[in-house]
Amino acid sequence: MENITIRRAVREDCPRLLELIRELAEYEKAPQEVTVTLDHFIESGFGLQPVWWAFVVTVEGRIEGFALYYIRYSTWKGQRLYLEDLIVTQEMRGRGLGKLLFDRLIQEVREKNFKGMVWQVLDWNEPAIRFYKKYSAQFDAGWVNCSVD
């Protein structure tokens, strides 16, 4: 069995995390959308006022996936963990690493007494949808995503 570890991300992980973010953007057919710089990414996660946290999964010491989240506040529910990205390298998918990360997030929700976890999934990403259905995730088709740049 391979040496697999789940741990909290540290500042030194950021270059590898950004590599995986770019890999995800390629998979999602939007590589041009990744515009964050490494400096901004590091400052946002490890500066004086961090706005994101992450868990990484390593295989034989190499980061092969991560789950990045932040705290979202719902006026109806309270504090909830918002899963921004759950990424496992293409060559490591199907080996249970995503499950390990997702289970660790659920543990974090419980430890921090959050009122649940929310995330988005692309409607064409059938492997991810099947994965989330194993957790009895609720899919809300009644909402439209909006953003302003």
PDB file of C-alpha atoms in Angstrom:
ATOM      1  CA  MET A   1       0.000   0.000   0.000  1.00  0.00           C
ATOM      2  CA  GLU A   2       1.206   3.483  -0.810  1.00  0.00           C
ATOM      3  CA  ASN A   3       2.012   5.971   1.936  1.00  0.00           C
ATOM      4  CA  ILE A   4      -1.049   8.289   1.827  1.00  0.00           C
ATOM      5  CA  THR A   5      -1.374  11.243   4.199  1.00  0.00           C
ATOM      6  CA  ILE A   6      -4.026  13.931   4.707  1.00  0.00           C
ATOM      7  CA  ARG A   7      -2.781  17.116   6.336  1.00  0.00           C
ATOM      8  CA  ARG A   8      -3.456  20.844   6.486  1.00  0.00           C
ATOM      9  CA  ALA A   9      -1.850  22.848   3.715  1.00  0.00           C
ATOM     10  CA  VAL A  10       1.167  24.988   4.559  1.00  0.00           C
ATOM     11  CA  ARG A  11       2.624  28.011   2.767  1.00  0.00           C
ATOM     12  CA  GLU A  12       5.277  25.894   1.050  1.00  0.00           C
ATOM     13  CA  ASP A  13       2.546  23.847  -0.661  1.00  0.00           C
ATOM     14  CA  CYS A  14       1.231  26.822  -2.637  1.00  0.00           C
ATOM     15  CA  PRO A  15       3.281  26.398  -5.845  1.00  0.00           C
ATOM     16  CA  ARG A  16       2.081  22.780  -6.137  1.00  0.00           C
ATOM     17  CA  LEU A  17      -1.512  23.763  -5.306  1.00  0.00           C
ATOM     18  CA  LEU A  18      -1.445  26.342  -8.075  1.00  0.00           C
ATOM     19  CA  GLU A  19      -0.182  23.657 -10.489  1.00  0.00           C
ATOM     20  CA  LEU A  20      -3.180  21.521  -9.580  1.00  0.00           C
ATOM     21  CA  ILE A  21      -5.543  24.493  -9.935  1.00  0.00           C
ATOM     22  CA  ARG A  22      -4.242  24.944 -13.478  1.00  0.00           C
ATOM     23  CA  GLU A  23      -4.740  21.228 -14.128  1.00  0.00           C
ATOM     24  CA  LEU A  24      -8.345  21.520 -12.934  1.00  0.00           C
ATOM     25  CA  ALA A  25      -8.898  24.563 -15.155  1.00  0.00           C
ATOM     26  CA  GLU A  26      -7.697  22.536 -18.156  1.00  0.00           C
ATOM     27  CA  TYR A  27     -10.107  19.724 -17.212  1.00  0.00           C
ATOM     28  CA  GLU A  28     -12.943  22.234 -16.882  1.00  0.00           C
ATOM     29  CA  LYS A  29     -12.072  23.701 -20.287  1.00  0.00           C
ATOM     30  CA  ALA A  30     -11.216  27.123 -18.859  1.00  0.00           C
ATOM     31  CA  PRO A  31      -7.424  27.447 -18.500  1.00  0.00           C
ATOM     32  CA  GLN A  32      -7.539  31.162 -19.346  1.00  0.00           C
ATOM     33  CA  GLU A  33      -9.687  31.804 -16.273  1.00  0.00           C
ATOM     34  CA  VAL A  34      -6.832  31.155 -13.808  1.00  0.00           C
ATOM     35  CA  THR A  35      -5.427  34.647 -13.284  1.00  0.00           C
ATOM     36  CA  VAL A  36      -4.403  34.517  -9.618  1.00  0.00           C
ATOM     37  CA  THR A  37      -0.700  35.061  -8.988  1.00  0.00           C
ATOM     38  CA  LEU A  38       1.307  32.868  -6.657  1.00  0.00           C
ATOM     39  CA  ASP A  39       1.984  35.849  -4.373  1.00  0.00           C
ATOM     40  CA  HIS A  40      -1.714  36.685  -4.096  1.00  0.00           C
ATOM     41  CA  PHE A  41      -2.590  33.035  -3.531  1.00  0.00           C
ATOM     42  CA  ILE A  42      -0.030  32.727  -0.731  1.00  0.00           C
ATOM     43  CA  GLU A  43      -1.082  36.003   0.906  1.00  0.00           C
ATOM     44  CA  SER A  44      -4.751  34.998   0.752  1.00  0.00           C
ATOM     45  CA  GLY A  45      -4.113  31.705   2.499  1.00  0.00           C
ATOM     46  CA  PHE A  46      -1.204  32.478   4.798  1.00  0.00           C
ATOM     47  CA  GLY A  47      -1.051  36.257   5.226  1.00  0.00           C
ATOM     48  CA  LEU A  48      -2.208  38.306   8.206  1.00  0.00           C
ATOM     49  CA  GLN A  49      -5.887  37.726   7.399  1.00  0.00           C
ATOM     50  CA  PRO A  50      -6.256  34.369   5.635  1.00  0.00           C
ATOM     51  CA  VAL A  51      -9.460  33.879   3.688  1.00  0.00           C
ATOM     52  CA  TRP A  52      -8.981  30.246   2.678  1.00  0.00           C
ATOM     53  CA  TRP A  53      -7.785  26.992   4.231  1.00  0.00           C
ATOM     54  CA  ALA A  54      -6.990  23.652   2.650  1.00  0.00           C
ATOM     55  CA  PHE A  55      -6.233  20.014   3.234  1.00  0.00           C
ATOM     56  CA  VAL A  56      -3.765  18.223   0.997  1.00  0.00           C
ATOM     57  CA  VAL A  57      -3.453  14.543   0.237  1.00  0.00           C
ATOM     58  CA  THR A  58       0.056  13.263  -0.353  1.00  0.00           C
ATOM     59  CA  VAL A  59       1.132   9.978  -1.883  1.00  0.00           C
ATOM     60  CA  GLU A  60       4.713   9.010  -1.097  1.00  0.00           C
ATOM     61  CA  GLY A  61       5.265  12.617   0.017  1.00  0.00           C
ATOM     62  CA  ARG A  62       3.996  14.266  -3.197  1.00  0.00           C
ATOM     63  CA  ILE A  63       0.814  16.371  -3.167  1.00  0.00           C
ATOM     64  CA  GLU A  64      -1.659  14.612  -5.455  1.00  0.00           C
ATOM     65  CA  GLY A  65      -4.800  16.491  -4.459  1.00  0.00           C
ATOM     66  CA  PHE A  66      -6.298  19.087  -2.190  1.00  0.00           C
ATOM     67  CA  ALA A  67      -9.547  20.553  -0.934  1.00  0.00           C
ATOM     68  CA  LEU A  68      -9.644  24.329  -0.504  1.00  0.00           C
ATOM     69  CA  TYR A  69     -12.422  25.958   1.489  1.00  0.00           C
ATOM     70  CA  TYR A  70     -13.538  29.117   3.201  1.00  0.00           C
ATOM     71  CA  ILE A  71     -16.284  30.062   5.618  1.00  0.00           C
ATOM     72  CA  ARG A  72     -19.562  31.236   4.125  1.00  0.00           C
ATOM     73  CA  TYR A  73     -22.291  32.814   6.177  1.00  0.00           C
ATOM     74  CA  SER A  74     -25.916  31.982   5.472  1.00  0.00           C
ATOM     75  CA  THR A  75     -28.512  34.253   7.039  1.00  0.00           C
ATOM     76  CA  TRP A  76     -30.797  31.219   7.168  1.00  0.00           C
ATOM     77  CA  LYS A  77     -28.337  28.590   8.427  1.00  0.00           C
ATOM     78  CA  GLY A  78     -25.290  30.319   9.961  1.00  0.00           C
ATOM     79  CA  GLN A  79     -21.652  29.506   9.261  1.00  0.00           C
ATOM     80  CA  ARG A  80     -21.091  26.909   6.567  1.00  0.00           C
ATOM     81  CA  LEU A  81     -17.963  25.510   5.007  1.00  0.00           C
ATOM     82  CA  TYR A  82     -17.802  26.453   1.323  1.00  0.00           C
ATOM     83  CA  LEU A  83     -15.769  23.983  -0.706  1.00  0.00           C
ATOM     84  CA  GLU A  84     -14.132  26.029  -3.451  1.00  0.00           C
ATOM     85  CA  ASP A  85     -12.143  23.234  -5.074  1.00  0.00           C
ATOM     86  CA  LEU A  86     -11.643  19.518  -4.602  1.00  0.00           C
ATOM     87  CA  ILE A  87      -8.842  18.416  -6.891  1.00  0.00           C
ATOM     88  CA  VAL A  88      -7.097  15.092  -7.408  1.00  0.00           C
ATOM     89  CA  THR A  89      -4.506  14.755 -10.152  1.00  0.00           C
ATOM     90  CA  GLN A  90      -5.749  12.962 -13.227  1.00  0.00           C
ATOM     91  CA  GLU A  91      -3.347  10.064 -12.773  1.00  0.00           C
ATOM     92  CA  MET A  92      -4.495   9.520  -9.167  1.00  0.00           C
ATOM     93  CA  ARG A  93      -8.265   9.683  -9.699  1.00  0.00           C
ATOM     94  CA  GLY A  94     -10.247   6.595  -8.809  1.00  0.00           C
ATOM     95  CA  ARG A  95      -7.937   5.580  -5.957  1.00  0.00           C
ATOM     96  CA  GLY A  96     -10.001   6.980  -3.080  1.00  0.00           C
ATOM     97  CA  LEU A  97      -8.024  10.190  -2.544  1.00  0.00           C
ATOM     98  CA  GLY A  98     -11.050  12.394  -3.204  1.00  0.00           C
ATOM     99  CA  LYS A  99     -13.035  10.413  -0.650  1.00  0.00           C
ATOM    100  CA  LEU A 100     -10.300  10.892   1.938  1.00  0.00           C
ATOM    101  CA  LEU A 101     -10.333  14.656   1.346  1.00  0.00           C
ATOM    102  CA  PHE A 102     -14.123  14.907   1.358  1.00  0.00           C
ATOM    103  CA  ASP A 103     -14.359  12.874   4.558  1.00  0.00           C
ATOM    104  CA  ARG A 104     -11.776  15.167   6.159  1.00  0.00           C
ATOM    105  CA  LEU A 105     -13.913  18.177   5.189  1.00  0.00           C
ATOM    106  CA  ILE A 106     -16.952  16.586   6.811  1.00  0.00           C
ATOM    107  CA  GLN A 107     -14.862  16.061   9.932  1.00  0.00           C
ATOM    108  CA  GLU A 108     -13.850  19.754   9.821  1.00  0.00           C
ATOM    109  CA  VAL A 109     -17.514  20.780   9.583  1.00  0.00           C
ATOM    110  CA  ARG A 110     -18.228  18.787  12.731  1.00  0.00           C
ATOM    111  CA  GLU A 111     -15.137  19.975  14.617  1.00  0.00           C
ATOM    112  CA  LYS A 112     -15.861  23.650  13.887  1.00  0.00           C
ATOM    113  CA  ASN A 113     -19.605  23.229  14.485  1.00  0.00           C
ATOM    114  CA  PHE A 114     -20.461  24.613  11.049  1.00  0.00           C
ATOM    115  CA  LYS A 115     -24.052  24.242   9.880  1.00  0.00           C
ATOM    116  CA  GLY A 116     -23.145  22.224   6.807  1.00  0.00           C
ATOM    117  CA  MET A 117     -21.041  22.327   3.669  1.00  0.00           C
ATOM    118  CA  VAL A 118     -21.892  23.747   0.254  1.00  0.00           C
ATOM    119  CA  TRP A 119     -20.175  23.691  -3.130  1.00  0.00           C
ATOM    120  CA  GLN A 120     -20.799  23.829  -6.861  1.00  0.00           C
ATOM    121  CA  VAL A 121     -20.269  21.213  -9.529  1.00  0.00           C
ATOM    122  CA  LEU A 122     -20.408  21.693 -13.287  1.00  0.00           C
ATOM    123  CA  ASP A 123     -23.524  20.084 -14.737  1.00  0.00           C
ATOM    124  CA  TRP A 124     -21.456  18.123 -17.293  1.00  0.00           C
ATOM    125  CA  ASN A 125     -18.984  16.734 -14.732  1.00  0.00           C
ATOM    126  CA  GLU A 126     -20.648  13.348 -14.354  1.00  0.00           C
ATOM    127  CA  PRO A 127     -17.805  11.688 -12.402  1.00  0.00           C
ATOM    128  CA  ALA A 128     -18.001  14.441  -9.753  1.00  0.00           C
ATOM    129  CA  ILE A 129     -21.804  14.317  -9.652  1.00  0.00           C
ATOM    130  CA  ARG A 130     -21.709  10.550  -9.120  1.00  0.00           C
ATOM    131  CA  PHE A 131     -19.122  11.027  -6.365  1.00  0.00           C
ATOM    132  CA  TYR A 132     -21.266  13.591  -4.514  1.00  0.00           C
ATOM    133  CA  LYS A 133     -24.399  11.473  -4.879  1.00  0.00           C
ATOM    134  CA  LYS A 134     -22.667   8.779  -2.807  1.00  0.00           C
ATOM    135  CA  TYR A 135     -22.864  11.288   0.060  1.00  0.00           C
ATOM    136  CA  SER A 136     -26.578  11.943  -0.542  1.00  0.00           C
ATOM    137  CA  ALA A 137     -25.748  15.496  -1.589  1.00  0.00           C
ATOM    138  CA  GLN A 138     -28.676  17.728  -2.472  1.00  0.00           C
ATOM    139  CA  PHE A 139     -28.539  19.335  -5.920  1.00  0.00           C
ATOM    140  CA  ASP A 140     -30.371  22.646  -6.232  1.00  0.00           C
ATOM    141  CA  ALA A 141     -31.360  23.370  -9.813  1.00  0.00           C
ATOM    142  CA  GLY A 142     -33.375  26.412  -8.751  1.00  0.00           C
ATOM    143  CA  TRP A 143     -30.408  28.768  -8.453  1.00  0.00           C
ATOM    144  CA  VAL A 144     -28.399  30.590 -11.109  1.00  0.00           C
ATOM    145  CA  ASN A 145     -24.745  31.471 -10.513  1.00  0.00           C
ATOM    146  CA  CYS A 146     -23.924  35.176 -10.773  1.00  0.00           C
ATOM    147  CA  SER A 147     -20.674  37.113 -10.569  1.00  0.00           C
ATOM    148  CA  VAL A 148     -19.168  40.527 -11.189  1.00  0.00           C
ATOM    149  CA  ASP A 149     -15.526  41.070 -12.146  1.00  0.00           C
TER     150      ASP A 149
END
